[in-house]
Amino acid sequence: MHFEALDTLKALFSNQMSVAPSVLESHSRDESYPESHLPDVVVFAESEADVLKVLEVARTHQVPVVPFAVGSSIEGQVVPVHGGISLDLSRMNRVLQIHQSDFSAVVQPGVLYPELSRQARPYGLFFAVDPGADASLGGMASTNASGTGAVKYGTMRDQVLDMRVALISGEVIRVGAKSRKTSAGYDLRHLFIGAEGTLGVITELTVKLHPLPVAVAVAKVTFESVQDAVNCAVTVMGAGLSPERIELVDARAVQAVNQYKGTHHPETPTLWIELSASGEVLLRENLEILRECCMESYATSFILAREESERRELWESRHHAFYALKRLHPEHDSHTTDLCVPISRLPEVVQHTEELCKAHGLDAVLLGHVGDGNYHVLFHGDAKNPAQWESILQVSDLMVQKALEVGGTCTGEHGIGLRKRKHLTQEHGDLIPFMRGIKHLFDPQNLLNPGKIF
Amino acid sequence: MHFEALDTLKALFSNQMSVAPSVLESHSRDESYPESHLPDVVVFAESEADVLKVLEVARTHQVPVVPFAVGSSIEGQVVPVHGGISLDLSRMNRVLQIHQSDFSAVVQPGVLYPELSRQARPYGLFFAVDPGADASLGGMASTNASGTGAVKYGTMRDQVLDMRVALISGEVIRVGAKSRKTSAGYDLRHLFIGAEGTLGVITELTVKLHPLPVAVAVAKVTFESVQDAVNCAVTVMGAGLSPERIELVDARAVQAVNQYKGTHHPETPTLWIELSASGEVLLRENLEILRECCMESYATSFILAREESERRELWESRHHAFYALKRLHPEHDSHTTDLCVPISRLPEVVQHTEELCKAHGLDAVLLGHVGDGNYHVLFHGDAKNPAQWESILQVSDLMVQKALEVGGTCTGEHGIGLRKRKHLTQEHGDLIPFMRGIKHLFDPQNLLNPGKIF
Ligand SMILES: Cc1cc2nc3c(=O)[nH]c(=O)nc-3n(C[C@H](O)[C@H](O)[C@H](O)COP(=O)(O)OP(=O)(O)OC[C@H]3O[C@@H](n4cnc5c(N)ncnc54)[C@H](O)[C@@H]3O)c2cc1C
Ligand SMILES: Cc1cc2nc3c(=O)[nH]c(=O)nc-3n(C[C@H](O)[C@H](O)[C@H](O)COP(=O)(O)OP(=O)(O)OC[C@H]3O[C@@H](n4cnc5c(N)ncnc54)[C@H](O)[C@@H]3O)c2cc1C
């Protein structure tokens, strides 16, 4: 990076920037992608004005800018592969407004979703997208994140009403409307959702909030096989019970969680299903229907968790499953994948995965937001053992191919980043010229997070 | 239009095209926009292959193509202002698949939404977007239509999983995925939703279906003033009852409906609120909460409609209110507008509208999907009386301005078409260069529905 650019940044951001090795290092990688690359400098924006100043320096000196919030993404999204500025937005972390009767909030991009829910709680509201990591709203919008709540409330795409976006040109645009609906022209809002920081920097979001459910319970339902669990999930979704959450953890995932959290869940394929209702009576009725569904689907046990503390612990376990799994084999590298298929095809696809793993002698853990047809497989192995690692990557590729064959997608929620670029080509190769065209419209010099998505 | 182009079309589509004056005329206008323009020819596509053939002729001879389904749009969207081909898609009207356990259907673009719901019914499912006219899925996707069901289920944007789109280049692309979620690259699906036929021709859609509600009732709730009714709607939404529908009709709208349908609803501002529940007991509980909300909001009466026939009749009345209103003053021209604001701002905005109408001595009817903050005002007058017509247009403009001031949008569901182009400039003037850029990517020669949106 040009000295002049660095000098300008120093003059503008004296105590809001860093070139300290530890800071550069922490902005060089994400939570899972194997490769890292140092930025030249990290700037901590505290306002939209700061963001605009950084973009101006970048534009003037042709320096790449990589937006960075929490860095919890896992496909390589925040890695500054071409160096330049890592634009850290974590200090833009204020909840600006909560509109109780509009069921909405206005937030800065660096607000973490648990913090938004915490602040919305006194209003009887919460924010419904909850990835496993304590991610930021801006980062989550940029990967179209989802989580356990998506089966009922949808993904980030369904929650964002309106955003302010700073463009590399120095313009700030507003996309969307603060009303629930709009049909005003082409929908640019949805271009920025899922754009992984390649089109502009989100500086403010207006998002939906939802009423806190009144009566809630979680059923812990065990099965002999993953197949049975998946079939049960399909049945439960078909029963129209509209669960708050329906998560699959396989035996290894439960084992990992038990070790990590000191819990004693039976180490067998399990569904954790949360139901809510507007009152206790109805909740009990629905739980009974759920129990019947599960028993007909060959569940081996059905245990309810009614206490809030127990439920909280359970979802925390689920949210931390990824870390727990990594701990199972600390000596190994891990490789994770994220696929989504129409739910009716899930049993077939999961069987395909199991067969592949068996054929290749791979130890893999399966878990997922199965109510959406979204599942993750975590492989572990020695990245320095080429034969082993090659077969992990190969199985992973074959899984993507299968998901695409049944009408699914190469990523349900983690996005493309660096790792899935080839799969995007498989899935939407014909669309890539149009995506590039759109990129060119907003960022003609390819300065915003270059190298990502395509 | 070039003779050669017409000859080619004749050779290709002998009995699937028409230049008969009555056919040209019926493709020259929509249901409300005051001006019309004849196409040179109407072609009735029966397959995606037909659509591609038409696009090839258009491309070769530089002839405009205007997709046309039912023609029920009301902002001038289907008017072929530059002549050319009106591409009628109404014969592509097959429901191709219903996937019960995926809660989805695959349809051709000319399928009318009531027909899709009819075919989904045996599976216990229905399609949740219901504009007043019996519109097509392709047309509805193209205007991002909604209706009475949007308050619970969202708009077209929330229902479309995946589409096939024929581009003017002759390519057919697939945007979206058949799975519930995807984070694979820029979201082009949402560009085509609401694009009003300016970017490509939708040839197939995969859409969500929803379980039919089990226990349903409609409350007919009357008020002394529109203000009271609107305040009540805000309260009901805040109570988290999640109504299936919540519609406002003012006194004149009820009067129109009574005349049109021979009904005897009290001619006073009214909310029609539909609640559903998974069982009778719960429904009764919720209706009680609803009754209390309404009574606290100064309702003057609260009457339940429990019979399916009565409910059906009521929603039919609501759906036909637009026609009923036009009948009230058959000697007059009408002008309608469609705005949407954050619901908390609705009382203030409605008051503003009422004051404006009073100040200008205008007779206006207000109705709307108020649970979303979406409302319509229907003016009538003599378009040949410049003073009167001018003041209608002026009030209509001031209403848009007010909606934008409170964070709303110039169109909640009807789209831009010809009529609202200047309002799109007011709302998103800074985005128009980007919209034009996107248009240029997909349709560099501006052949698809030219003159619309911007
Ligand atoms: C344990 C664990 C569990 C996870 N579980 C889930 C899950 O259930 N569901 C899920 O969807 N994901 C999950 N993830 C992935 C990750 O949490 C999400 O991708 C999340 O959206 C990233 O948010 P972040 O704030 O960390 O963003 P970052 O990782 O900092 O950035 C993500 C991307 O967004 C861009 N970006 C960030 N802020 C902005 C901004 N303001 N403007 C423009 N671009 C910006 C970045 O450049 C980058 O491309 C998990 C990750 C971990 C480690
Ligand atoms: C009485 C009445 C009530 C109404 N109520 C509502 C309401 O509650 N909510 C609402 O949203 N709207 C409402 N409308 C407006 C209208 O019904 C909607 O705009 C509807 O979406 C239009 O659908 P259509 O099939 O008639 O499309 P058309 O009017 O034929 O076309 C609409 C637009 O879509 C384009 N188009 C059509 N098919 C395709 C395709 N396959 N590919 C690409 N482009 C295509 C056309 O070029 C045009 O720009 C109402 C209209 C009337 C007359």
Short mmCIF file of C-alpha atoms in Angstrom, two decimals, chain B residues 38-338:
data_model
loop_
_atom_site.label_atom_id
_atom_site.label_comp_id
_atom_site.label_asym_id
_atom_site.label_seq_id
_atom_site.Cartn_x
_atom_site.Cartn_y
_atom_site.Cartn_z
CA LEU B 38 -52.10 0.23 -29.28
CA PRO B 39 -49.49 -2.47 -29.77
CA ASP B 40 -48.78 -3.40 -33.39
CA VAL B 41 -49.48 -7.03 -32.73
CA VAL B 42 -50.42 -9.37 -29.92
CA VAL B 43 -48.68 -12.75 -29.69
CA PHE B 44 -50.08 -15.46 -27.40
CA ALA B 45 -47.16 -17.49 -26.09
CA GLU B 46 -47.94 -21.06 -25.14
CA SER B 47 -44.46 -22.09 -24.00
CA GLU B 48 -41.05 -20.78 -23.05
CA ALA B 49 -39.96 -21.65 -26.58
CA ASP B 50 -42.62 -19.29 -27.93
CA VAL B 51 -41.38 -16.54 -25.63
CA LEU B 52 -37.85 -17.04 -26.92
CA LYS B 53 -39.03 -16.85 -30.52
CA VAL B 54 -40.78 -13.55 -29.84
CA LEU B 55 -37.70 -12.17 -28.13
CA GLU B 56 -35.59 -13.20 -31.09
CA VAL B 57 -37.85 -11.34 -33.51
CA ALA B 58 -37.79 -8.31 -31.22
CA ARG B 59 -34.01 -8.40 -31.00
CA THR B 60 -33.50 -8.89 -34.70
CA HIS B 61 -35.86 -6.13 -35.72
CA GLN B 62 -35.49 -3.81 -32.72
CA VAL B 63 -39.14 -4.06 -31.81
CA PRO B 64 -40.39 -3.29 -28.27
CA VAL B 65 -41.95 -6.19 -26.35
CA VAL B 66 -44.43 -5.62 -23.52
CA PRO B 67 -45.24 -8.69 -21.40
CA PHE B 68 -48.98 -8.86 -20.73
CA ALA B 69 -50.77 -11.31 -18.45
CA VAL B 70 -54.17 -10.18 -17.16
CA GLY B 71 -53.65 -6.46 -17.59
CA SER B 72 -55.02 -5.77 -14.13
CA SER B 73 -52.15 -3.49 -13.13
CA ILE B 74 -53.11 0.12 -12.62
CA GLU B 75 -50.12 2.40 -13.07
CA GLY B 76 -49.84 1.97 -16.83
CA GLN B 77 -47.47 -0.99 -16.69
CA VAL B 78 -48.83 -2.86 -19.72
CA VAL B 79 -49.46 0.12 -22.02
CA PRO B 80 -47.22 -0.34 -25.10
CA VAL B 81 -46.27 3.35 -25.28
CA HIS B 82 -43.84 2.66 -28.10
CA GLY B 83 -46.03 0.12 -29.91
CA GLY B 84 -44.46 -3.18 -30.86
CA ILE B 85 -45.41 -6.61 -29.58
CA SER B 86 -47.75 -7.21 -26.68
CA LEU B 87 -46.56 -10.62 -25.48
CA ASP B 88 -49.63 -12.22 -23.93
CA LEU B 89 -48.72 -14.93 -21.40
CA SER B 90 -52.22 -15.88 -20.33
CA ARG B 91 -52.11 -19.21 -22.15
CA MET B 92 -49.09 -20.34 -20.13
CA ASN B 93 -51.48 -21.19 -17.36
CA ARG B 94 -50.55 -24.60 -16.03
CA VAL B 95 -49.77 -25.50 -12.45
CA LEU B 96 -46.84 -27.81 -13.12
CA GLN B 97 -46.21 -29.31 -9.68
CA ILE B 98 -47.43 -29.07 -6.13
CA HIS B 99 -44.90 -30.26 -3.56
CA GLN B 100 -46.90 -30.96 -0.45
CA SER B 101 -44.02 -31.55 1.97
CA ASP B 102 -41.99 -28.66 0.59
CA PHE B 103 -44.98 -26.33 0.81
CA SER B 104 -44.30 -25.14 -2.71
CA ALA B 105 -45.63 -25.16 -6.24
CA VAL B 106 -44.10 -24.77 -9.67
CA VAL B 107 -46.27 -22.77 -12.05
CA GLN B 108 -46.29 -21.18 -15.44
CA PRO B 109 -46.47 -17.36 -15.31
CA GLY B 110 -50.03 -17.06 -16.60
CA VAL B 111 -51.58 -19.08 -13.74
CA LEU B 112 -54.10 -16.95 -11.84
CA TYR B 113 -53.57 -17.00 -8.10
CA PRO B 114 -57.12 -18.17 -7.26
CA GLU B 115 -56.55 -21.14 -9.56
CA LEU B 116 -53.31 -22.02 -7.77
CA SER B 117 -55.09 -21.89 -4.42
CA ARG B 118 -57.88 -24.04 -5.83
CA GLN B 119 -55.42 -26.70 -6.96
CA ALA B 120 -53.48 -26.53 -3.68
CA ARG B 121 -56.59 -26.96 -1.54
CA PRO B 122 -56.73 -30.77 -1.62
CA TYR B 123 -53.21 -30.73 -0.14
CA GLY B 124 -54.38 -28.48 2.72
CA LEU B 125 -52.41 -25.58 1.28
CA PHE B 126 -53.08 -22.21 -0.32
CA PHE B 127 -51.24 -19.36 -2.03
CA ALA B 128 -51.14 -16.37 0.27
CA VAL B 129 -50.94 -13.30 -2.00
CA ASP B 130 -54.36 -12.11 -3.13
CA PRO B 131 -54.65 -8.79 -4.95
CA GLY B 132 -58.16 -7.56 -5.64
CA ALA B 133 -58.10 -8.59 -9.30
CA ASP B 134 -57.68 -12.22 -10.38
CA ALA B 135 -54.10 -11.55 -11.37
CA SER B 136 -51.41 -13.90 -12.72
CA LEU B 137 -48.40 -15.14 -10.79
CA GLY B 138 -46.01 -13.69 -13.40
CA GLY B 139 -47.71 -10.28 -13.35
CA MET B 140 -47.86 -10.32 -9.56
CA ALA B 141 -44.17 -11.15 -9.28
CA SER B 142 -43.44 -8.37 -11.75
CA THR B 143 -45.18 -5.70 -9.65
CA ASN B 144 -44.28 -7.26 -6.28
CA ALA B 145 -48.01 -7.45 -5.65
CA SER B 146 -49.57 -8.09 -2.32
CA GLY B 147 -53.08 -8.00 -0.95
CA THR B 148 -55.05 -8.72 2.19
CA GLY B 149 -52.83 -11.66 3.16
CA ALA B 150 -49.56 -9.71 3.19
CA VAL B 151 -49.94 -8.60 6.79
CA LYS B 152 -49.37 -12.20 7.83
CA TYR B 153 -47.59 -13.88 4.91
CA GLY B 154 -45.71 -11.03 3.21
CA THR B 155 -45.70 -9.92 -0.42
CA MET B 156 -44.76 -11.68 -3.67
CA ARG B 157 -41.16 -10.96 -2.75
CA ASP B 158 -41.54 -13.29 0.22
CA GLN B 159 -43.22 -16.08 -1.77
CA VAL B 160 -41.01 -16.59 -4.81
CA LEU B 161 -38.25 -19.14 -4.30
CA ASP B 162 -37.01 -19.50 -7.83
CA MET B 163 -37.83 -18.33 -11.35
CA ARG B 164 -36.90 -19.06 -14.92
CA VAL B 165 -36.49 -15.86 -16.88
CA ALA B 166 -36.08 -15.45 -20.64
CA LEU B 167 -33.78 -12.55 -21.48
CA ILE B 168 -33.84 -10.42 -24.59
CA SER B 169 -30.46 -11.97 -25.50
CA GLY B 170 -32.17 -15.32 -25.95
CA GLU B 171 -30.66 -16.78 -22.80
CA VAL B 172 -32.87 -18.40 -20.19
CA ILE B 173 -31.58 -17.96 -16.65
CA ARG B 174 -32.67 -19.43 -13.34
CA VAL B 175 -32.67 -17.05 -10.39
CA GLY B 176 -33.04 -18.31 -6.80
CA ALA B 177 -33.13 -21.90 -5.61
CA LYS B 178 -35.85 -24.41 -4.83
CA SER B 179 -34.63 -24.62 -1.25
CA ARG B 180 -36.00 -22.28 1.40
CA LYS B 181 -32.73 -20.41 1.78
CA THR B 182 -29.71 -19.52 -0.29
CA SER B 183 -26.75 -17.17 0.15
CA ALA B 184 -25.18 -17.87 -3.21
CA GLY B 185 -23.95 -14.59 -4.66
CA TYR B 186 -25.88 -11.46 -5.56
CA ASP B 187 -29.61 -11.95 -5.36
CA LEU B 188 -30.85 -11.47 -8.91
CA ARG B 189 -34.23 -12.99 -8.08
CA HIS B 190 -35.24 -9.83 -6.27
CA LEU B 191 -34.26 -7.73 -9.27
CA PHE B 192 -36.83 -9.48 -11.44
CA ILE B 193 -39.48 -9.30 -8.74
CA GLY B 194 -40.96 -5.84 -9.17
CA ALA B 195 -39.19 -5.17 -12.48
CA GLU B 196 -42.51 -4.73 -14.32
CA GLY B 197 -41.38 -6.71 -17.34
CA THR B 198 -38.44 -4.40 -18.08
CA LEU B 199 -35.61 -6.89 -17.45
CA GLY B 200 -36.84 -10.22 -18.79
CA VAL B 201 -39.87 -12.45 -19.25
CA ILE B 202 -40.66 -14.79 -16.37
CA THR B 203 -41.47 -18.20 -17.82
CA GLU B 204 -41.76 -20.28 -14.65
CA LEU B 205 -42.01 -19.66 -10.92
CA THR B 206 -41.51 -21.80 -7.83
CA VAL B 207 -43.56 -20.25 -5.04
CA LYS B 208 -44.34 -20.99 -1.42
CA LEU B 209 -47.66 -22.40 -0.31
CA HIS B 210 -49.01 -22.18 3.22
CA PRO B 211 -51.18 -24.50 5.32
CA LEU B 212 -54.85 -23.53 5.25
CA PRO B 213 -55.80 -22.01 8.59
CA VAL B 214 -57.90 -24.36 10.69
CA ALA B 215 -60.31 -22.19 12.67
CA VAL B 216 -61.15 -18.81 11.19
CA ALA B 217 -63.43 -15.89 11.98
CA VAL B 218 -63.84 -12.35 10.76
CA ALA B 219 -64.72 -9.46 13.01
CA LYS B 220 -66.58 -6.56 11.44
CA VAL B 221 -65.72 -3.60 13.63
CA THR B 222 -67.23 -0.15 13.14
CA PHE B 223 -65.98 3.26 14.27
CA GLU B 224 -67.13 6.85 14.32
CA SER B 225 -64.10 8.11 12.45
CA VAL B 226 -61.38 6.81 10.17
CA GLN B 227 -58.90 8.06 12.76
CA ASP B 228 -60.40 5.78 15.40
CA ALA B 229 -60.30 2.84 12.99
CA VAL B 230 -56.67 3.46 12.11
CA ASN B 231 -55.68 3.83 15.76
CA CYS B 232 -57.41 0.55 16.46
CA ALA B 233 -55.51 -1.17 13.65
CA VAL B 234 -52.25 0.04 15.19
CA THR B 235 -53.33 -1.34 18.57
CA VAL B 236 -54.37 -4.70 17.16
CA MET B 237 -51.07 -5.11 15.34
CA GLY B 238 -49.23 -4.20 18.54
CA ALA B 239 -51.13 -6.85 20.47
CA GLY B 240 -49.33 -9.54 18.49
CA LEU B 241 -52.52 -11.32 17.42
CA SER B 242 -50.99 -11.85 13.98
CA PRO B 243 -54.25 -11.41 12.05
CA GLU B 244 -54.70 -13.13 8.70
CA ARG B 245 -56.10 -9.88 7.35
CA ILE B 246 -56.90 -6.43 8.64
CA GLU B 247 -58.60 -4.17 6.15
CA LEU B 248 -59.92 -0.64 6.45
CA VAL B 249 -62.92 0.54 4.45
CA ASP B 250 -64.22 4.04 5.03
CA ALA B 251 -67.91 5.02 4.98
CA ARG B 252 -67.96 5.72 1.24
CA ALA B 253 -66.23 2.47 0.47
CA VAL B 254 -68.84 0.54 2.47
CA GLN B 255 -71.57 2.46 0.71
CA ALA B 256 -70.08 1.55 -2.66
CA VAL B 257 -69.80 -2.10 -1.68
CA ASN B 258 -73.41 -2.15 -0.44
CA GLN B 259 -74.64 -0.74 -3.72
CA TYR B 260 -72.47 -3.04 -5.84
CA LYS B 261 -73.16 -6.22 -3.89
CA GLY B 262 -76.60 -5.50 -2.43
CA THR B 263 -75.26 -5.91 1.09
CA HIS B 264 -76.27 -3.93 4.19
CA HIS B 265 -73.05 -3.20 6.07
CA PRO B 266 -73.34 -0.10 8.32
CA GLU B 267 -72.00 2.79 6.27
CA THR B 268 -69.38 3.99 8.68
CA PRO B 269 -65.58 3.52 8.93
CA THR B 270 -64.99 -0.19 9.40
CA LEU B 271 -62.20 -2.66 10.00
CA TRP B 272 -62.59 -6.19 8.72
CA ILE B 273 -60.23 -8.32 10.78
CA GLU B 274 -59.69 -12.01 10.14
CA LEU B 275 -58.15 -14.16 12.86
CA SER B 276 -57.19 -17.79 12.61
CA ALA B 277 -56.02 -20.35 15.11
CA SER B 278 -55.12 -23.98 15.24
CA GLY B 279 -58.34 -24.77 17.09
CA GLU B 280 -61.72 -23.41 18.16
CA VAL B 281 -60.81 -22.86 21.80
CA LEU B 282 -57.82 -20.74 21.02
CA LEU B 283 -59.69 -18.87 18.33
CA ARG B 284 -62.35 -17.91 20.83
CA GLU B 285 -59.66 -16.74 23.27
CA ASN B 286 -58.02 -14.61 20.59
CA LEU B 287 -61.32 -13.16 19.45
CA GLU B 288 -61.95 -12.09 23.02
CA ILE B 289 -58.60 -10.29 23.16
CA LEU B 290 -59.41 -8.72 19.81
CA ARG B 291 -62.81 -7.56 21.04
CA GLU B 292 -61.20 -5.91 24.05
CA CYS B 293 -58.59 -4.16 21.87
CA CYS B 294 -61.34 -2.84 19.61
CA MET B 295 -63.60 -1.69 22.43
CA GLU B 296 -60.71 0.15 24.08
CA SER B 297 -60.10 1.83 20.73
CA TYR B 298 -63.63 3.29 20.65
CA ALA B 299 -65.21 0.73 18.34
CA THR B 300 -68.95 1.32 18.06
CA SER B 301 -69.78 -2.28 17.21
CA PHE B 302 -68.07 -5.64 16.95
CA ILE B 303 -69.81 -8.37 14.98
CA LEU B 304 -68.41 -11.77 14.12
CA ALA B 305 -68.76 -13.58 10.81
CA ARG B 306 -68.09 -17.25 11.43
CA GLU B 307 -69.69 -18.97 8.42
CA GLU B 308 -67.36 -19.64 5.52
CA SER B 309 -69.91 -18.33 3.03
CA GLU B 310 -70.24 -15.06 4.90
CA ARG B 311 -66.49 -14.64 5.13
CA ARG B 312 -66.04 -15.44 1.47
CA GLU B 313 -68.64 -12.85 0.55
CA LEU B 314 -66.96 -10.26 2.73
CA TRP B 315 -63.53 -10.72 1.13
CA GLU B 316 -65.07 -10.77 -2.29
CA SER B 317 -66.61 -7.40 -1.47
CA ARG B 318 -63.24 -6.13 -0.36
CA HIS B 319 -61.56 -7.47 -3.47
CA HIS B 320 -64.12 -5.81 -5.67
CA ALA B 321 -64.18 -2.50 -3.78
CA PHE B 322 -62.23 -0.85 -6.59
CA TYR B 323 -64.88 -1.74 -9.17
CA ALA B 324 -67.64 -0.84 -6.73
CA LEU B 325 -66.11 2.57 -6.17
CA LYS B 326 -65.85 3.26 -9.87
CA ARG B 327 -69.55 2.45 -10.14
CA LEU B 328 -70.47 5.02 -7.49
CA HIS B 329 -69.77 7.80 -9.95
CA PRO B 330 -70.01 6.25 -13.39
CA GLU B 331 -70.02 9.71 -14.97
CA HIS B 332 -66.62 10.49 -13.47
CA ASP B 333 -63.04 9.55 -14.11
CA SER B 334 -61.18 8.08 -11.20
CA HIS B 335 -57.67 8.45 -9.89
CA THR B 336 -56.26 6.05 -7.36
CA THR B 337 -53.14 6.06 -5.29
CA ASP B 338 -51.29 3.47 -3.21
#
